[in-house]
Amino acid sequence: MVFANTFTKNRHVSKFHPEEETTTTRKKHIKCPICPNEENFSFHDCLIKHLSTIHNLNIQQSVFYFRNLEEFTAWMSLDNKEGNYARHDRQKHASGEETILYNCNRSNSKGFVSSCSKRNMKTGGSIRINGTCPSRILVKITTDGQIQAKFFETCGPYR
């Protein structure tokens, strides 16, 4: 039997074959920047929990509220947050709300190395780490223009 997507297949299995267990595997693309054995996670929350329990690293979180986009951009320009964070994802919801995710520029979960010989590596090296930095900014923009920014401040020690 052919299914249109994984959700349809899992629904069929749970409805008609309840004795079989359905397991969905998530892509573990978030790497711990400290572990030598390369721990991988599916969610940032799991990385933060791992850093706090295994490495005793306290990730500080702050929530800021802004009345409009101008106040938020002014806050981002303080301490050069615009240069340290890159927009990773932006979602517009049917309700009119918007979610924007900014990740630390030092994160390098892909580990991409160019095989192109046209460009040489920078002589000073790269600021990227071999893993995902826990520091990021989650922004929620409501329909009336108010903004909530959840800021994960700690840009922890790396090897």
PDB file of C-alpha atoms in Angstrom:
ATOM      1  CA  MET A   1       0.000   0.000   0.000  1.00  0.00           C
ATOM      2  CA  VAL A   2       1.322   3.477  -0.894  1.00  0.00           C
ATOM      3  CA  PHE A   3       0.656   6.486   1.340  1.00  0.00           C
ATOM      4  CA  ALA A   4       0.792  10.161   0.442  1.00  0.00           C
ATOM      5  CA  ASN A   5       2.885  11.069   3.486  1.00  0.00           C
ATOM      6  CA  THR A   6       4.187   9.742   6.796  1.00  0.00           C
ATOM      7  CA  PHE A   7       1.284  11.140   8.807  1.00  0.00           C
ATOM      8  CA  THR A   8      -1.228   9.194   6.689  1.00  0.00           C
ATOM      9  CA  LYS A   9       0.791   5.992   7.033  1.00  0.00           C
ATOM     10  CA  ASN A  10       1.073   6.358  10.824  1.00  0.00           C
ATOM     11  CA  ARG A  11      -2.653   7.085  11.117  1.00  0.00           C
ATOM     12  CA  HIS A  12      -3.426   3.938   9.105  1.00  0.00           C
ATOM     13  CA  VAL A  13      -1.077   1.800  11.203  1.00  0.00           C
ATOM     14  CA  SER A  14      -2.483   3.055  14.515  1.00  0.00           C
ATOM     15  CA  LYS A  15      -6.081   2.596  13.325  1.00  0.00           C
ATOM     16  CA  PHE A  16      -5.868  -0.786  11.586  1.00  0.00           C
ATOM     17  CA  HIS A  17      -2.764  -2.349  13.158  1.00  0.00           C
ATOM     18  CA  PRO A  18      -2.767  -1.226  16.808  1.00  0.00           C
ATOM     19  CA  GLU A  19      -0.379  -4.005  17.831  1.00  0.00           C
ATOM     20  CA  GLU A  20       2.399  -2.461  15.712  1.00  0.00           C
ATOM     21  CA  GLU A  21       4.335   0.414  17.173  1.00  0.00           C
ATOM     22  CA  THR A  22       4.753   3.545  15.066  1.00  0.00           C
ATOM     23  CA  THR A  23       8.017   5.358  15.529  1.00  0.00           C
ATOM     24  CA  THR A  24       8.970   8.524  13.787  1.00  0.00           C
ATOM     25  CA  THR A  25      12.608   9.455  13.676  1.00  0.00           C
ATOM     26  CA  ARG A  26      13.498  13.110  13.935  1.00  0.00           C
ATOM     27  CA  LYS A  27      16.584  14.529  12.350  1.00  0.00           C
ATOM     28  CA  LYS A  28      19.153  15.223  15.066  1.00  0.00           C
ATOM     29  CA  HIS A  29      20.825  18.274  13.568  1.00  0.00           C
ATOM     30  CA  ILE A  30      21.678  20.212  16.748  1.00  0.00           C
ATOM     31  CA  LYS A  31      25.206  19.379  17.949  1.00  0.00           C
ATOM     32  CA  CYS A  32      26.605  19.996  21.415  1.00  0.00           C
ATOM     33  CA  PRO A  33      29.545  22.423  21.011  1.00  0.00           C
ATOM     34  CA  ILE A  34      31.435  21.031  24.018  1.00  0.00           C
ATOM     35  CA  CYS A  35      31.110  17.222  23.885  1.00  0.00           C
ATOM     36  CA  PRO A  36      34.016  15.369  22.287  1.00  0.00           C
ATOM     37  CA  ASN A  37      31.683  12.464  21.437  1.00  0.00           C
ATOM     38  CA  GLU A  38      29.441  14.745  19.346  1.00  0.00           C
ATOM     39  CA  GLU A  39      26.073  14.575  21.126  1.00  0.00           C
ATOM     40  CA  ASN A  40      23.197  15.392  18.746  1.00  0.00           C
ATOM     41  CA  PHE A  41      19.689  16.596  19.562  1.00  0.00           C
ATOM     42  CA  SER A  42      16.415  17.244  17.748  1.00  0.00           C
ATOM     43  CA  PHE A  43      15.393  20.310  19.762  1.00  0.00           C
ATOM     44  CA  HIS A  44      17.182  23.330  21.241  1.00  0.00           C
ATOM     45  CA  ASP A  45      15.464  22.641  24.570  1.00  0.00           C
ATOM     46  CA  CYS A  46      17.211  19.250  24.711  1.00  0.00           C
ATOM     47  CA  LEU A  47      20.569  20.933  24.022  1.00  0.00           C
ATOM     48  CA  ILE A  48      19.964  23.467  26.812  1.00  0.00           C
ATOM     49  CA  LYS A  49      18.990  20.683  29.231  1.00  0.00           C
ATOM     50  CA  HIS A  50      22.116  18.716  28.244  1.00  0.00           C
ATOM     51  CA  LEU A  51      24.375  21.762  28.722  1.00  0.00           C
ATOM     52  CA  SER A  52      22.920  22.458  32.162  1.00  0.00           C
ATOM     53  CA  THR A  53      22.959  18.864  33.468  1.00  0.00           C
ATOM     54  CA  ILE A  54      26.104  17.403  31.899  1.00  0.00           C
ATOM     55  CA  HIS A  55      28.326  20.490  31.537  1.00  0.00           C
ATOM     56  CA  ASN A  56      26.903  22.559  34.451  1.00  0.00           C
ATOM     57  CA  LEU A  57      26.424  25.523  32.118  1.00  0.00           C
ATOM     58  CA  ASN A  58      23.611  27.856  33.154  1.00  0.00           C
ATOM     59  CA  ILE A  59      21.810  29.243  30.099  1.00  0.00           C
ATOM     60  CA  GLN A  60      20.316  32.604  31.022  1.00  0.00           C
ATOM     61  CA  GLN A  61      16.967  33.433  29.445  1.00  0.00           C
ATOM     62  CA  SER A  62      15.249  36.805  29.345  1.00  0.00           C
ATOM     63  CA  VAL A  63      11.915  37.863  27.898  1.00  0.00           C
ATOM     64  CA  PHE A  64      11.513  41.382  26.520  1.00  0.00           C
ATOM     65  CA  TYR A  65       8.336  43.096  25.350  1.00  0.00           C
ATOM     66  CA  PHE A  66       8.277  45.870  22.752  1.00  0.00           C
ATOM     67  CA  ARG A  67       5.432  48.042  21.524  1.00  0.00           C
ATOM     68  CA  ASN A  68       6.543  48.082  17.881  1.00  0.00           C
ATOM     69  CA  LEU A  69       9.214  46.981  15.426  1.00  0.00           C
ATOM     70  CA  GLU A  70      11.236  50.190  15.842  1.00  0.00           C
ATOM     71  CA  GLU A  71      11.771  49.516  19.561  1.00  0.00           C
ATOM     72  CA  PHE A  72      12.809  45.951  18.801  1.00  0.00           C
ATOM     73  CA  THR A  73      15.336  46.981  16.130  1.00  0.00           C
ATOM     74  CA  ALA A  74      16.754  49.601  18.519  1.00  0.00           C
ATOM     75  CA  TRP A  75      17.214  46.863  21.136  1.00  0.00           C
ATOM     76  CA  MET A  76      18.825  44.588  18.533  1.00  0.00           C
ATOM     77  CA  SER A  77      21.316  47.309  17.607  1.00  0.00           C
ATOM     78  CA  LEU A  78      22.424  47.593  21.259  1.00  0.00           C
ATOM     79  CA  ASP A  79      25.497  45.470  22.018  1.00  0.00           C
ATOM     80  CA  ASN A  80      25.739  44.743  18.279  1.00  0.00           C
ATOM     81  CA  LYS A  81      23.084  42.012  18.388  1.00  0.00           C
ATOM     82  CA  GLU A  82      22.426  42.595  14.675  1.00  0.00           C
ATOM     83  CA  GLY A  83      25.982  41.523  13.860  1.00  0.00           C
ATOM     84  CA  ASN A  84      26.055  38.568  16.231  1.00  0.00           C
ATOM     85  CA  TYR A  85      22.751  36.982  15.188  1.00  0.00           C
ATOM     86  CA  ALA A  86      21.498  35.933  11.777  1.00  0.00           C
ATOM     87  CA  ARG A  87      17.854  35.394  10.887  1.00  0.00           C
ATOM     88  CA  HIS A  88      17.402  31.659  10.511  1.00  0.00           C
ATOM     89  CA  ASP A  89      13.661  31.231  10.048  1.00  0.00           C
ATOM     90  CA  ARG A  90      10.535  33.342   9.602  1.00  0.00           C
ATOM     91  CA  GLN A  91       6.984  32.008   9.733  1.00  0.00           C
ATOM     92  CA  LYS A  92       3.742  33.843   9.110  1.00  0.00           C
ATOM     93  CA  HIS A  93       0.749  32.128  10.667  1.00  0.00           C
ATOM     94  CA  ALA A  94      -2.842  32.091   9.411  1.00  0.00           C
ATOM     95  CA  SER A  95      -3.888  34.046  12.508  1.00  0.00           C
ATOM     96  CA  GLY A  96      -1.718  36.953  11.346  1.00  0.00           C
ATOM     97  CA  GLU A  97       0.995  36.395  13.939  1.00  0.00           C
ATOM     98  CA  GLU A  98       4.608  36.049  12.906  1.00  0.00           C
ATOM     99  CA  THR A  99       7.529  34.117  14.410  1.00  0.00           C
ATOM    100  CA  ILE A 100      11.171  34.952  13.663  1.00  0.00           C
ATOM    101  CA  LEU A 101      14.196  32.972  14.858  1.00  0.00           C
ATOM    102  CA  TYR A 102      17.668  34.504  15.096  1.00  0.00           C
ATOM    103  CA  ASN A 103      20.603  32.128  15.694  1.00  0.00           C
ATOM    104  CA  CYS A 104      24.088  33.007  16.893  1.00  0.00           C
ATOM    105  CA  ASN A 105      26.525  33.526  14.010  1.00  0.00           C
ATOM    106  CA  ARG A 106      29.001  31.127  15.615  1.00  0.00           C
ATOM    107  CA  SER A 107      26.689  28.115  15.172  1.00  0.00           C
ATOM    108  CA  ASN A 108      27.844  25.618  12.579  1.00  0.00           C
ATOM    109  CA  SER A 109      25.746  22.489  12.803  1.00  0.00           C
ATOM    110  CA  LYS A 110      26.181  21.586   9.145  1.00  0.00           C
ATOM    111  CA  GLY A 111      29.970  21.383   9.189  1.00  0.00           C
ATOM    112  CA  PHE A 112      30.095  22.273   5.490  1.00  0.00           C
ATOM    113  CA  VAL A 113      33.553  22.419   3.950  1.00  0.00           C
ATOM    114  CA  SER A 114      33.716  23.728   0.402  1.00  0.00           C
ATOM    115  CA  SER A 115      35.475  21.515  -2.098  1.00  0.00           C
ATOM    116  CA  CYS A 116      35.745  24.435  -4.501  1.00  0.00           C
ATOM    117  CA  SER A 117      39.364  25.473  -4.996  1.00  0.00           C
ATOM    118  CA  LYS A 118      38.489  28.931  -6.348  1.00  0.00           C
ATOM    119  CA  ARG A 119      38.336  30.445  -2.867  1.00  0.00           C
ATOM    120  CA  ASN A 120      40.985  30.099  -0.198  1.00  0.00           C
ATOM    121  CA  MET A 121      40.226  29.900   3.512  1.00  0.00           C
ATOM    122  CA  LYS A 122      40.455  33.136   5.455  1.00  0.00           C
ATOM    123  CA  THR A 123      43.895  33.592   6.959  1.00  0.00           C
ATOM    124  CA  GLY A 124      42.397  34.498  10.332  1.00  0.00           C
ATOM    125  CA  GLY A 125      40.224  31.396  10.397  1.00  0.00           C
ATOM    126  CA  SER A 126      36.511  31.234  11.090  1.00  0.00           C
ATOM    127  CA  ILE A 127      34.532  32.249  14.169  1.00  0.00           C
ATOM    128  CA  ARG A 128      32.251  29.260  13.707  1.00  0.00           C
ATOM    129  CA  ILE A 129      32.289  26.455  16.226  1.00  0.00           C
ATOM    130  CA  ASN A 130      31.787  22.763  15.565  1.00  0.00           C
ATOM    131  CA  GLY A 131      28.279  22.638  16.981  1.00  0.00           C
ATOM    132  CA  THR A 132      25.231  24.734  17.787  1.00  0.00           C
ATOM    133  CA  CYS A 133      25.565  27.759  20.040  1.00  0.00           C
ATOM    134  CA  PRO A 134      22.735  27.851  22.622  1.00  0.00           C
ATOM    135  CA  SER A 135      22.383  31.619  22.253  1.00  0.00           C
ATOM    136  CA  ARG A 136      19.437  32.675  20.083  1.00  0.00           C
ATOM    137  CA  ILE A 137      16.480  35.042  19.945  1.00  0.00           C
ATOM    138  CA  LEU A 138      12.868  33.882  19.442  1.00  0.00           C
ATOM    139  CA  VAL A 139      10.615  36.732  18.321  1.00  0.00           C
ATOM    140  CA  LYS A 140       6.809  36.638  18.256  1.00  0.00           C
ATOM    141  CA  ILE A 141       4.968  39.496  16.558  1.00  0.00           C
ATOM    142  CA  THR A 142       1.266  39.702  17.392  1.00  0.00           C
ATOM    143  CA  THR A 143      -1.462  40.966  15.077  1.00  0.00           C
ATOM    144  CA  ASP A 144      -1.551  44.339  16.849  1.00  0.00           C
ATOM    145  CA  GLY A 145       2.202  44.836  16.266  1.00  0.00           C
ATOM    146  CA  GLN A 146       3.449  44.094  19.773  1.00  0.00           C
ATOM    147  CA  ILE A 147       6.626  42.043  19.999  1.00  0.00           C
ATOM    148  CA  GLN A 148       7.812  39.447  22.500  1.00  0.00           C
ATOM    149  CA  ALA A 149      11.494  38.499  22.288  1.00  0.00           C
ATOM    150  CA  LYS A 150      12.802  35.489  24.214  1.00  0.00           C
ATOM    151  CA  PHE A 151      16.565  35.923  24.444  1.00  0.00           C
ATOM    152  CA  PHE A 152      18.846  32.987  25.298  1.00  0.00           C
ATOM    153  CA  GLU A 153      21.862  35.025  26.395  1.00  0.00           C
ATOM    154  CA  THR A 154      24.573  32.515  27.229  1.00  0.00           C
ATOM    155  CA  CYS A 155      27.050  31.983  24.413  1.00  0.00           C
ATOM    156  CA  GLY A 156      28.901  29.293  26.378  1.00  0.00           C
ATOM    157  CA  PRO A 157      32.538  28.208  26.589  1.00  0.00           C
ATOM    158  CA  TYR A 158      33.747  26.168  23.668  1.00  0.00           C
ATOM    159  CA  ARG A 159      36.654  23.848  23.258  1.00  0.00           C
TER     160      ARG A 159
END
